GROMACS .gro file of C-alpha atoms in nm:
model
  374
    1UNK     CA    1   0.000   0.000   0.000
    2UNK     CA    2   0.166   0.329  -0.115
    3UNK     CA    3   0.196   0.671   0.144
    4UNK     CA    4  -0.102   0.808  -0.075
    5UNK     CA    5  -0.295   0.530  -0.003
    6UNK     CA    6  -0.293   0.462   0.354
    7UNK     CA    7  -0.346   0.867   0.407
    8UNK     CA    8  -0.682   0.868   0.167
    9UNK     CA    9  -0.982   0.854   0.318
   10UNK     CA   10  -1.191   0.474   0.263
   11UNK     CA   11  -1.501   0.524   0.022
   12UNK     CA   12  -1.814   0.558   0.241
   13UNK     CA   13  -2.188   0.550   0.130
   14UNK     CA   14  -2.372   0.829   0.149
   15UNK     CA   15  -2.482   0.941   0.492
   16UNK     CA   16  -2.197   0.756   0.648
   17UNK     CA   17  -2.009   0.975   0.863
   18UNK     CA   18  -1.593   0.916   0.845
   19UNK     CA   19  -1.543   0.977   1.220
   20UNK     CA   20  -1.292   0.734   1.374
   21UNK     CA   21  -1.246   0.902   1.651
   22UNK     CA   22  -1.531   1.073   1.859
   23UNK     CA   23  -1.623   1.425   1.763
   24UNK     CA   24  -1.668   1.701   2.053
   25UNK     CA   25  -1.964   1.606   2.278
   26UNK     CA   26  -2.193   1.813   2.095
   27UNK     CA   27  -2.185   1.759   1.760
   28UNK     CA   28  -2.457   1.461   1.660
   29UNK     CA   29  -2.416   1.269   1.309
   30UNK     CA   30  -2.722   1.475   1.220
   31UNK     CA   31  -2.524   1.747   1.195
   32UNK     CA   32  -2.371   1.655   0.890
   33UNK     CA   33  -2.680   1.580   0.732
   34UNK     CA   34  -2.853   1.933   0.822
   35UNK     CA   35  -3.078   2.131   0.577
   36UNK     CA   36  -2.968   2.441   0.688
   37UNK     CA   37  -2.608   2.250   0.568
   38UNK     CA   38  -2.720   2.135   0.279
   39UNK     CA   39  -2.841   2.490   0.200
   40UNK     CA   40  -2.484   2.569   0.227
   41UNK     CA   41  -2.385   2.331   0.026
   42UNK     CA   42  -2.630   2.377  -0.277
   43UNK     CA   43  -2.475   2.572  -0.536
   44UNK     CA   44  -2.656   2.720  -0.873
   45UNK     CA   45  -2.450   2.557  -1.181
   46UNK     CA   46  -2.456   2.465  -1.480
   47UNK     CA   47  -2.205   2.191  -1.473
   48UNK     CA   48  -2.023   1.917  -1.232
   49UNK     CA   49  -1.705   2.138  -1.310
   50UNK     CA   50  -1.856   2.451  -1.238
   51UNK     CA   51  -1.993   2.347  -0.912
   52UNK     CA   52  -1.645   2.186  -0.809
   53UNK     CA   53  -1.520   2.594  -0.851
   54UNK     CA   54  -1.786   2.763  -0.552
   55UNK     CA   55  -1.745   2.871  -0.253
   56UNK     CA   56  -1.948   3.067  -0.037
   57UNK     CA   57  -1.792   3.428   0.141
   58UNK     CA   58  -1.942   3.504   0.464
   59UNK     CA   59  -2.094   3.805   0.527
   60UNK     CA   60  -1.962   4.015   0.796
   61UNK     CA   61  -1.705   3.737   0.871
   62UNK     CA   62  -1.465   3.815   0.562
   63UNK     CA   63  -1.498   4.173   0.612
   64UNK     CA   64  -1.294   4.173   0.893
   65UNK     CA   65  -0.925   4.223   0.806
   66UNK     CA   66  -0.849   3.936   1.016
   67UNK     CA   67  -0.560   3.819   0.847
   68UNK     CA   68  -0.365   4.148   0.757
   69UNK     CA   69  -0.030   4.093   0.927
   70UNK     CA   70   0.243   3.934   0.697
   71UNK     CA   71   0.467   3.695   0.915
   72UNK     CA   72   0.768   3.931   0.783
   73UNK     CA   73   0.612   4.191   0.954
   74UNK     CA   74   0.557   3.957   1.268
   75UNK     CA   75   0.925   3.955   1.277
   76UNK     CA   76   0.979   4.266   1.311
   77UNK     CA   77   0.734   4.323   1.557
   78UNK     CA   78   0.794   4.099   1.793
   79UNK     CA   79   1.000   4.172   2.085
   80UNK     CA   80   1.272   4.025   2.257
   81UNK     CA   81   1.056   3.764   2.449
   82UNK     CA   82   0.896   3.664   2.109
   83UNK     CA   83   0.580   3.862   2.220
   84UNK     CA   84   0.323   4.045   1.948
   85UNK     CA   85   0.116   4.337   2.148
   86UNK     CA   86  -0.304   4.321   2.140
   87UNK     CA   87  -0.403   4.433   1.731
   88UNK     CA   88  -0.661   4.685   1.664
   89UNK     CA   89  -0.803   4.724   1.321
   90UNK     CA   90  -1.101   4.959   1.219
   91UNK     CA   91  -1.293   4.831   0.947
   92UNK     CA   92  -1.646   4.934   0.819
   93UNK     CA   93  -1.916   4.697   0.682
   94UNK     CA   94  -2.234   4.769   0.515
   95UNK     CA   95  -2.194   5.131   0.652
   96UNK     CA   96  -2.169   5.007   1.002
   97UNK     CA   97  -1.808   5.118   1.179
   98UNK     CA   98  -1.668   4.813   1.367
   99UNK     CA   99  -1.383   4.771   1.564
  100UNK     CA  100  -1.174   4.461   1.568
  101UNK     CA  101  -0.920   4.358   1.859
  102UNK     CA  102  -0.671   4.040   1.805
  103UNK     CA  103  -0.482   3.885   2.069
  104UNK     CA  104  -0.210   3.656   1.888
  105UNK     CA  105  -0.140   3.291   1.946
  106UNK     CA  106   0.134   3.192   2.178
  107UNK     CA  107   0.265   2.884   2.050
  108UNK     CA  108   0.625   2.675   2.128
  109UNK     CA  109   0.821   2.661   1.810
  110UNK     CA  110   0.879   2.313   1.694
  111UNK     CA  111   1.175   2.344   1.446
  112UNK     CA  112   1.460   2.583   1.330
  113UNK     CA  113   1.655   2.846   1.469
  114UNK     CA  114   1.414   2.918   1.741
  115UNK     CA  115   1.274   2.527   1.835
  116UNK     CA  116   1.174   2.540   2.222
  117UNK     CA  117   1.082   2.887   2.246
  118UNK     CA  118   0.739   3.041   2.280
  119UNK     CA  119   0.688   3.274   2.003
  120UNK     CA  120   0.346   3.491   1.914
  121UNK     CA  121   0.154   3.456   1.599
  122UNK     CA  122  -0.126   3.673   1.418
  123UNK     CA  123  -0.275   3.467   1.158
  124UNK     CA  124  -0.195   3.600   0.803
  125UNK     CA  125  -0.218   3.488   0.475
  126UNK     CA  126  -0.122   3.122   0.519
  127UNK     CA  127  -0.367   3.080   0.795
  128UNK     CA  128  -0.637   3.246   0.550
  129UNK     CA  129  -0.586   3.007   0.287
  130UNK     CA  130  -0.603   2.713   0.517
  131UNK     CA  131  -0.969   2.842   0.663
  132UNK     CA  132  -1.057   2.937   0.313
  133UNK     CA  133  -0.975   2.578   0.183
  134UNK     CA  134  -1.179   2.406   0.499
  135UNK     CA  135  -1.483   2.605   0.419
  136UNK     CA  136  -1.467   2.515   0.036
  137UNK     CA  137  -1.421   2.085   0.224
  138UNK     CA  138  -1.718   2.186   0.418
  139UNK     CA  139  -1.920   2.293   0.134
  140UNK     CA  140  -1.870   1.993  -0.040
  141UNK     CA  141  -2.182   1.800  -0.045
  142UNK     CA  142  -2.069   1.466  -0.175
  143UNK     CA  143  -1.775   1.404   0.098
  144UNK     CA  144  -2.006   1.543   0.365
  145UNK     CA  145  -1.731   1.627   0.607
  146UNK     CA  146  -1.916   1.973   0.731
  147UNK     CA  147  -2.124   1.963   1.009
  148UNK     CA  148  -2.397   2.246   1.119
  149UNK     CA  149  -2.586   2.156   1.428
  150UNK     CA  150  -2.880   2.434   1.537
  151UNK     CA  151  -2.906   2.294   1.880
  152UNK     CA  152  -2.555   2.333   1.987
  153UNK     CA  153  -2.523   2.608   1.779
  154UNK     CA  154  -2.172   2.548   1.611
  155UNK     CA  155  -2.076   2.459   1.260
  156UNK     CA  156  -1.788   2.302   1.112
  157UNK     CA  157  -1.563   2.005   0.914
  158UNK     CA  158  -1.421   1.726   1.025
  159UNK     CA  159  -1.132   1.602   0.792
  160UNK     CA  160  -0.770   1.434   0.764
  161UNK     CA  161  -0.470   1.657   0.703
  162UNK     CA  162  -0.369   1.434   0.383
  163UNK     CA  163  -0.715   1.588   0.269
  164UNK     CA  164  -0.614   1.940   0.329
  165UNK     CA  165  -0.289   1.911   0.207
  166UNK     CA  166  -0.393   1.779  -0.142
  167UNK     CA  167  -0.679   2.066  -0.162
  168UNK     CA  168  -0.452   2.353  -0.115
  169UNK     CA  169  -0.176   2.174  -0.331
  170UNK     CA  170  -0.444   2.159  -0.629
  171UNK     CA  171  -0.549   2.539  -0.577
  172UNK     CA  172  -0.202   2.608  -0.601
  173UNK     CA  173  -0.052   2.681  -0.243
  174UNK     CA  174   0.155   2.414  -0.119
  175UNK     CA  175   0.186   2.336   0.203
  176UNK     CA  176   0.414   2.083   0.428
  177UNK     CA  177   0.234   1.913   0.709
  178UNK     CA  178   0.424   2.076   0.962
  179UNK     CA  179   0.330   2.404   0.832
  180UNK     CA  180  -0.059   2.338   0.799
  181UNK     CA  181  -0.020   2.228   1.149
  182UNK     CA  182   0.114   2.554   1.229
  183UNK     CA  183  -0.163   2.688   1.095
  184UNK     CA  184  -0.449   2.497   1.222
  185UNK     CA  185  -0.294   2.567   1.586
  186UNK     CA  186  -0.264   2.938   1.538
  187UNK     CA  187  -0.610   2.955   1.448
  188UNK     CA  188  -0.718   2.756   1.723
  189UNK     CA  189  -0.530   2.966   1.976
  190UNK     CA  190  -0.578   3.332   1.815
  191UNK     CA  191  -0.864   3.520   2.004
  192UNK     CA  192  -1.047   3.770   1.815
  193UNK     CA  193  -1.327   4.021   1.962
  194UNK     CA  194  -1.586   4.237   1.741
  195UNK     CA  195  -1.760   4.493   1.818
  196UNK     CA  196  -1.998   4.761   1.668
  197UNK     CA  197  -1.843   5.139   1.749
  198UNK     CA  198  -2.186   5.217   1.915
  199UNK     CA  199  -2.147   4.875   2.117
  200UNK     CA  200  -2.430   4.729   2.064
  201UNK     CA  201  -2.482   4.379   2.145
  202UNK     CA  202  -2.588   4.191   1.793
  203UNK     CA  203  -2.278   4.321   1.695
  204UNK     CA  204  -2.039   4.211   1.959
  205UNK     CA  205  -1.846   3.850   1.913
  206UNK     CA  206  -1.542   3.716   2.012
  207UNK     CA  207  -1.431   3.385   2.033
  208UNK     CA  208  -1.050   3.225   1.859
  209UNK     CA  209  -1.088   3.165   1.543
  210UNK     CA  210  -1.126   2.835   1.557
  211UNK     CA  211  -1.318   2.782   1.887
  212UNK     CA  212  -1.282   2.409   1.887
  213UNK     CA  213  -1.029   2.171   1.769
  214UNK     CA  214  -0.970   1.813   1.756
  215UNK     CA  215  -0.620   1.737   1.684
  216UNK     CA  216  -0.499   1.367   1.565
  217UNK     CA  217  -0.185   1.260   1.706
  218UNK     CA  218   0.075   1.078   1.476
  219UNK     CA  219   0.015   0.756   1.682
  220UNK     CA  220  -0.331   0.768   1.597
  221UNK     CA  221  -0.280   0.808   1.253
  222UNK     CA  222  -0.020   0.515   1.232
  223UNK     CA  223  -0.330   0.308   1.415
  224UNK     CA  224  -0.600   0.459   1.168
  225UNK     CA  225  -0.507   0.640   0.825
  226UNK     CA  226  -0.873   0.782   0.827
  227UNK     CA  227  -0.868   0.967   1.153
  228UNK     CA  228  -0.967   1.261   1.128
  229UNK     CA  229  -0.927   1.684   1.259
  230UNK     CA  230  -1.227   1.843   1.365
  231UNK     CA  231  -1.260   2.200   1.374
  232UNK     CA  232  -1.544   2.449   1.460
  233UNK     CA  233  -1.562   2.759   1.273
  234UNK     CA  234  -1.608   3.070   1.419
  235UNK     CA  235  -1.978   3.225   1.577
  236UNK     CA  236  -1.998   3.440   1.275
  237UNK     CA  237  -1.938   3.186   0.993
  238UNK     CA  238  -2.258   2.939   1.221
  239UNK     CA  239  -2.461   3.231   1.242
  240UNK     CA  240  -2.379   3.264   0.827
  241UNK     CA  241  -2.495   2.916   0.739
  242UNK     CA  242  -2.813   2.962   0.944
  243UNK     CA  243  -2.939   3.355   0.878
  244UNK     CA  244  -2.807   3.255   0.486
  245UNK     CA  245  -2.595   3.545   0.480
  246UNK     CA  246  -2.360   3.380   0.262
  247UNK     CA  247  -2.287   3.440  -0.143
  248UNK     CA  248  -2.174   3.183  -0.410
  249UNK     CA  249  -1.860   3.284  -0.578
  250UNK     CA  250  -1.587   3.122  -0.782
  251UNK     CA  251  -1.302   2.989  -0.508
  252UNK     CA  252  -1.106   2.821  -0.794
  253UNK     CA  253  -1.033   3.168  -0.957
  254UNK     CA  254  -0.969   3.325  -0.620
  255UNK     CA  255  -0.713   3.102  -0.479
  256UNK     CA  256  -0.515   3.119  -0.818
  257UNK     CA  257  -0.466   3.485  -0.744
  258UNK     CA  258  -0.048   3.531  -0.633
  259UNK     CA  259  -0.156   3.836  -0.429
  260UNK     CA  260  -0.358   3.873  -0.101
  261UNK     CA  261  -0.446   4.204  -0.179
  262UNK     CA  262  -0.610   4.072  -0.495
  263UNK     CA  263  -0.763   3.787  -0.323
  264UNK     CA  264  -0.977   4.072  -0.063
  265UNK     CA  265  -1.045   4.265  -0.363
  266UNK     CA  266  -1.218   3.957  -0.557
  267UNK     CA  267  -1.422   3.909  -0.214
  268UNK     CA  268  -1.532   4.219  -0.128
  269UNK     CA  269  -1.658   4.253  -0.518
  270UNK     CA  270  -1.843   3.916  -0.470
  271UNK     CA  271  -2.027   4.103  -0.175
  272UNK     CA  272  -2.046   4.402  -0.268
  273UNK     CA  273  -2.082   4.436  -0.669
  274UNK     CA  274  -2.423   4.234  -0.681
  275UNK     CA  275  -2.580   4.466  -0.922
  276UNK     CA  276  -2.306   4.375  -1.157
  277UNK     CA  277  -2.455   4.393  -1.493
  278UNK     CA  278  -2.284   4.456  -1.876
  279UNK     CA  279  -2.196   4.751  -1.891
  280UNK     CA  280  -2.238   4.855  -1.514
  281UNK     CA  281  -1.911   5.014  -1.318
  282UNK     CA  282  -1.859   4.933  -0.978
  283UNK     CA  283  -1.617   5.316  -0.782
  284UNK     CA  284  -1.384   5.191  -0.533
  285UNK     CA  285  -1.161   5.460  -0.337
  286UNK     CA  286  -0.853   5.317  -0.256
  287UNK     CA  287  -0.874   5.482   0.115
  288UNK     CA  288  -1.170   5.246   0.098
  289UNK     CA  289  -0.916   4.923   0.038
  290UNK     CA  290  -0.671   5.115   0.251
  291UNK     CA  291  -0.903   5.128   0.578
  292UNK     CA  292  -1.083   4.831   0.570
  293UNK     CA  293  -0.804   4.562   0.423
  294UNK     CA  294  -0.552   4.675   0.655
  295UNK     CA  295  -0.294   4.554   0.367
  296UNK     CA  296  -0.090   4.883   0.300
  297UNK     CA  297   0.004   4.961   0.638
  298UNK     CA  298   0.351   4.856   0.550
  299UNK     CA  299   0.371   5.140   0.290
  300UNK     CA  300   0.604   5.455   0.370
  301UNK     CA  301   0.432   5.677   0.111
  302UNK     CA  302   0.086   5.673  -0.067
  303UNK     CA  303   0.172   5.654  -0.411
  304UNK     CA  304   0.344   5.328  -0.350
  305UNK     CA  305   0.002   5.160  -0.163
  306UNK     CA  306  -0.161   5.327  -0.498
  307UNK     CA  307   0.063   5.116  -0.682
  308UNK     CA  308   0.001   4.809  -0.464
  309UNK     CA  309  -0.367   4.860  -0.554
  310UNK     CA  310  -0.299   4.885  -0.923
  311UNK     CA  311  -0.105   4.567  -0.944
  312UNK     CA  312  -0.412   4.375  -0.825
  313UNK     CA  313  -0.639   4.501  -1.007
  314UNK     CA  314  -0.426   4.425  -1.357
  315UNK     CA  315  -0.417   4.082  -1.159
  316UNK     CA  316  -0.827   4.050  -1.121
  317UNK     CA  317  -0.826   4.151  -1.541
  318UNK     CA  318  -0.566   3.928  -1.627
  319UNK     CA  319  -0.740   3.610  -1.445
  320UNK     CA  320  -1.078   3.676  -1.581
  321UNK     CA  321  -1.302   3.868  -1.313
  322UNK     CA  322  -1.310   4.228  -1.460
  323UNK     CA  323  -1.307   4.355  -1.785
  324UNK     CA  324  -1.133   4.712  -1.711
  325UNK     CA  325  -1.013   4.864  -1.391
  326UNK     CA  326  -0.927   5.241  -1.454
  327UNK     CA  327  -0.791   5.487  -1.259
  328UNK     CA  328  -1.007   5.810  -1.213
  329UNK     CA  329  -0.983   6.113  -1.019
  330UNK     CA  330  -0.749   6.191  -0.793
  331UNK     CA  331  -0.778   6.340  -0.471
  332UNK     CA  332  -0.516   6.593  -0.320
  333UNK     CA  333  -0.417   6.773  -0.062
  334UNK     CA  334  -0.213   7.043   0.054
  335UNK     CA  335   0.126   7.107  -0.152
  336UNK     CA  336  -0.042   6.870  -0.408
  337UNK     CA  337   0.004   6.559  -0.186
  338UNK     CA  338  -0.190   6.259  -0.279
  339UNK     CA  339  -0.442   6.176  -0.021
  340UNK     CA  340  -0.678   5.941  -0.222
  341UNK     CA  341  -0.772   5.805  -0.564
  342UNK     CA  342  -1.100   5.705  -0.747
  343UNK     CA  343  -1.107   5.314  -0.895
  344UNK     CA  344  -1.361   5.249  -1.201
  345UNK     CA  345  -1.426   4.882  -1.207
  346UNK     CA  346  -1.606   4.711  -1.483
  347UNK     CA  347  -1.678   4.391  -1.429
  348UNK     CA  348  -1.624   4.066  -1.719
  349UNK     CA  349  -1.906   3.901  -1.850
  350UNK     CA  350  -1.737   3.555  -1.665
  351UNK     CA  351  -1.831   3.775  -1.311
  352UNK     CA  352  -2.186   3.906  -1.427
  353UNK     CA  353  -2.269   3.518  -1.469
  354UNK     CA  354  -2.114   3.431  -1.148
  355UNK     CA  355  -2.300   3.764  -0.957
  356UNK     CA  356  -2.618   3.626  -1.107
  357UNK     CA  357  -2.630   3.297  -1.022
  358UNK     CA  358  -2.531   3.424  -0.665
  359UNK     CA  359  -2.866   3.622  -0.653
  360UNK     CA  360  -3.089   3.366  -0.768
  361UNK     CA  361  -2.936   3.078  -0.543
  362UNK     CA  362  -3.013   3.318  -0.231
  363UNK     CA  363  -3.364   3.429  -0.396
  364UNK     CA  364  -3.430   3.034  -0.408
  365UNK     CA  365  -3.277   2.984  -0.043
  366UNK     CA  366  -3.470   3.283   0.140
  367UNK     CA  367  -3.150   3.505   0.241
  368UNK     CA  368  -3.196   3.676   0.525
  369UNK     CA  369  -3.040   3.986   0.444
  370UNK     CA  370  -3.077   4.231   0.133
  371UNK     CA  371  -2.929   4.128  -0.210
  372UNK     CA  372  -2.772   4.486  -0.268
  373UNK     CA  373  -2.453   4.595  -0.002
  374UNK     CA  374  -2.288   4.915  -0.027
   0.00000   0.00000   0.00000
């Protein structure tokens, strides 16, 4: 029996649940059998192929710039105890000004320079594939891995790493195990808390990340290849799956994007540009991207985040999702210094399909919220 092989998951009939060890006390095999999962997991497509491409982006969830700090950066942050300070990061979504606090992971450092000591983490853009690839496992109806269970109120997948690894290997981001272990802790051990500027309490939730996990040890993998990792998402992606607050968009096309920037671009179009249309233009400011991706911080001057910005979007024309991205008015201040700028985006006919087929899947599954975000 080959490596591949004894890592692979055994075929199961549907309904069968590939559990071989226990999942946490309250999840039920129900829960991976759900409607309000298989809601999630019901995409509007044409094709087999074109249904293997969606994902879903969660509402207020993946508006937070929750993964904004590079691990370079970390570096240099950190001080001479290995210690990150609390992060703070102002965002604003559907015209509602939030606040977001981080409190890194502390985790011991397995290997290299610094094995034994305790280091801090932020998650970053590693971490954000790896959750990004888990909720694309959890939306897949035919492996029925993700769980959603109303009573407990927690959602999920439970899944090997061998899984995981080949996922993000065939989107293009290949990972060792040690490092998507890395991740999966770091997540598991990063708290995050938002809140609503005006404090209200529907708007306040904090939690890690990942507020349960299920690790498998090695010796339990030697005894069973199909052991499996369980994970909870976070309150906000649960409360997602059951308010159907989600949108449909293409995941293939977004993980082949090289930069991050691009990648919160493409998802704040999918939530945002849902009036896409031929011929319709979608105005983003870049102190809009600025603000509320917290991915130019690391800029010394302006017109250098400006460039940033314009790199992506050539990125997002040259894989397929808009048509033109133009560069409008600019917006100055005093001795001429450039303060902001004025993004024209028009969107391919590839992304009107998509934005379409979004609205009518969430017309079909009784969203909760409105169709049109600004």
């Amino acid at each position: 029996m080959s490596e591949q092989e004894a890592a692979s998951p055994a075929p199961r009939k549907r309904g069968q649940v590939a559990l071989r060890k226990p999942a946490p006390s309250s999840i039920t095999e129900d829960a991976f059998q759900s409607p309000q999962l298989s809601l999630f997991q019901n995409f509007l497509a044409n094709t087999p192929a074109q249904r293997e491409q969606l994902s879903n982006t969660i509402a207020l969830w993946d508006s937070i710039p929750r993964y904004s700090i590079s691990r370079n950066l970390q570096n240099r942050l950190r001080n001479e105890h290995g210690t990150l300070d609390l992060l703070k990061l102002n965002f604003r979504h559907n015209k509602q000004d939030y606040l977001a606090t981080i409190t890194p992971a502390r985790i011991e450092v397995k290997e290299g320079p610094e094995k034994g000591k305790t280091v801090d983490f932020y998650p970053s853009a590693s971490e954000e594939l790896i959750e990004d690839a888990l909720r694309k496992m959890a939306a897949d109806q035919q492996q029925q891995q993700g769980f959603f269970d109303k009573k407990g109120y927690v959602s999920g997948i439970a899944f090997s790493l061998y899984q995981l690894r080949e996922e993000l290997a065939a989107r293009g981001h290949t990972r060792s195990y040690r490092e998507i272990q890395l991740s999966l802790e770091i997540l598991h051990k990063t708290h995050i808390d938002v809140k609503a500027d005006a404090g209200r309490d529907e708007h306040i939730a904090g939690s890690t990340y990942f507020p349960a996990m299920q690790a498998v040890r090695r010796k339990d993998i030697d005894a069973d290849p199909n052991a499996r990792w369980v994970v909870q998402f976070h309150h906000l992606v649960t409360r997602s799956i059951d308010q159907v607050t989600y949108r449909q968009f293409n995941y293939h096309q977004l993980m082949g994007h090289r930069s991050q920037l691009s990648r919160w671009i493409h998802k704040q179009l999918v939530m945002k540009f849902t009036f896409a249309a031929i011929g319709q233009t979608f105005k983003m400011m870049f102190s809009t991207i600025q603000r509320d991706s917290a991915l130019l911080s690391g800029y010394k001057e302006t017109r250098q985040a400006v460039v940033a910005v314009v790199e992506s979007l050539e990125e997002l024309k040259t894989s397929g999702l808009l048509m033109d991205a133009v560069k409008g008015n600019e917006i100055r201040g005093a001795r001429n210094k450039l303060e902001d700028v004025e993004f024209i985006l028009t969107p391919s006919h590839d992304f009107v399909r998509e934005v379409k087929a979004a609205n009518k899947r969430r017309q079909l599954a009784g969203a909760a919220d409105p169709l049109v975000v600004t």
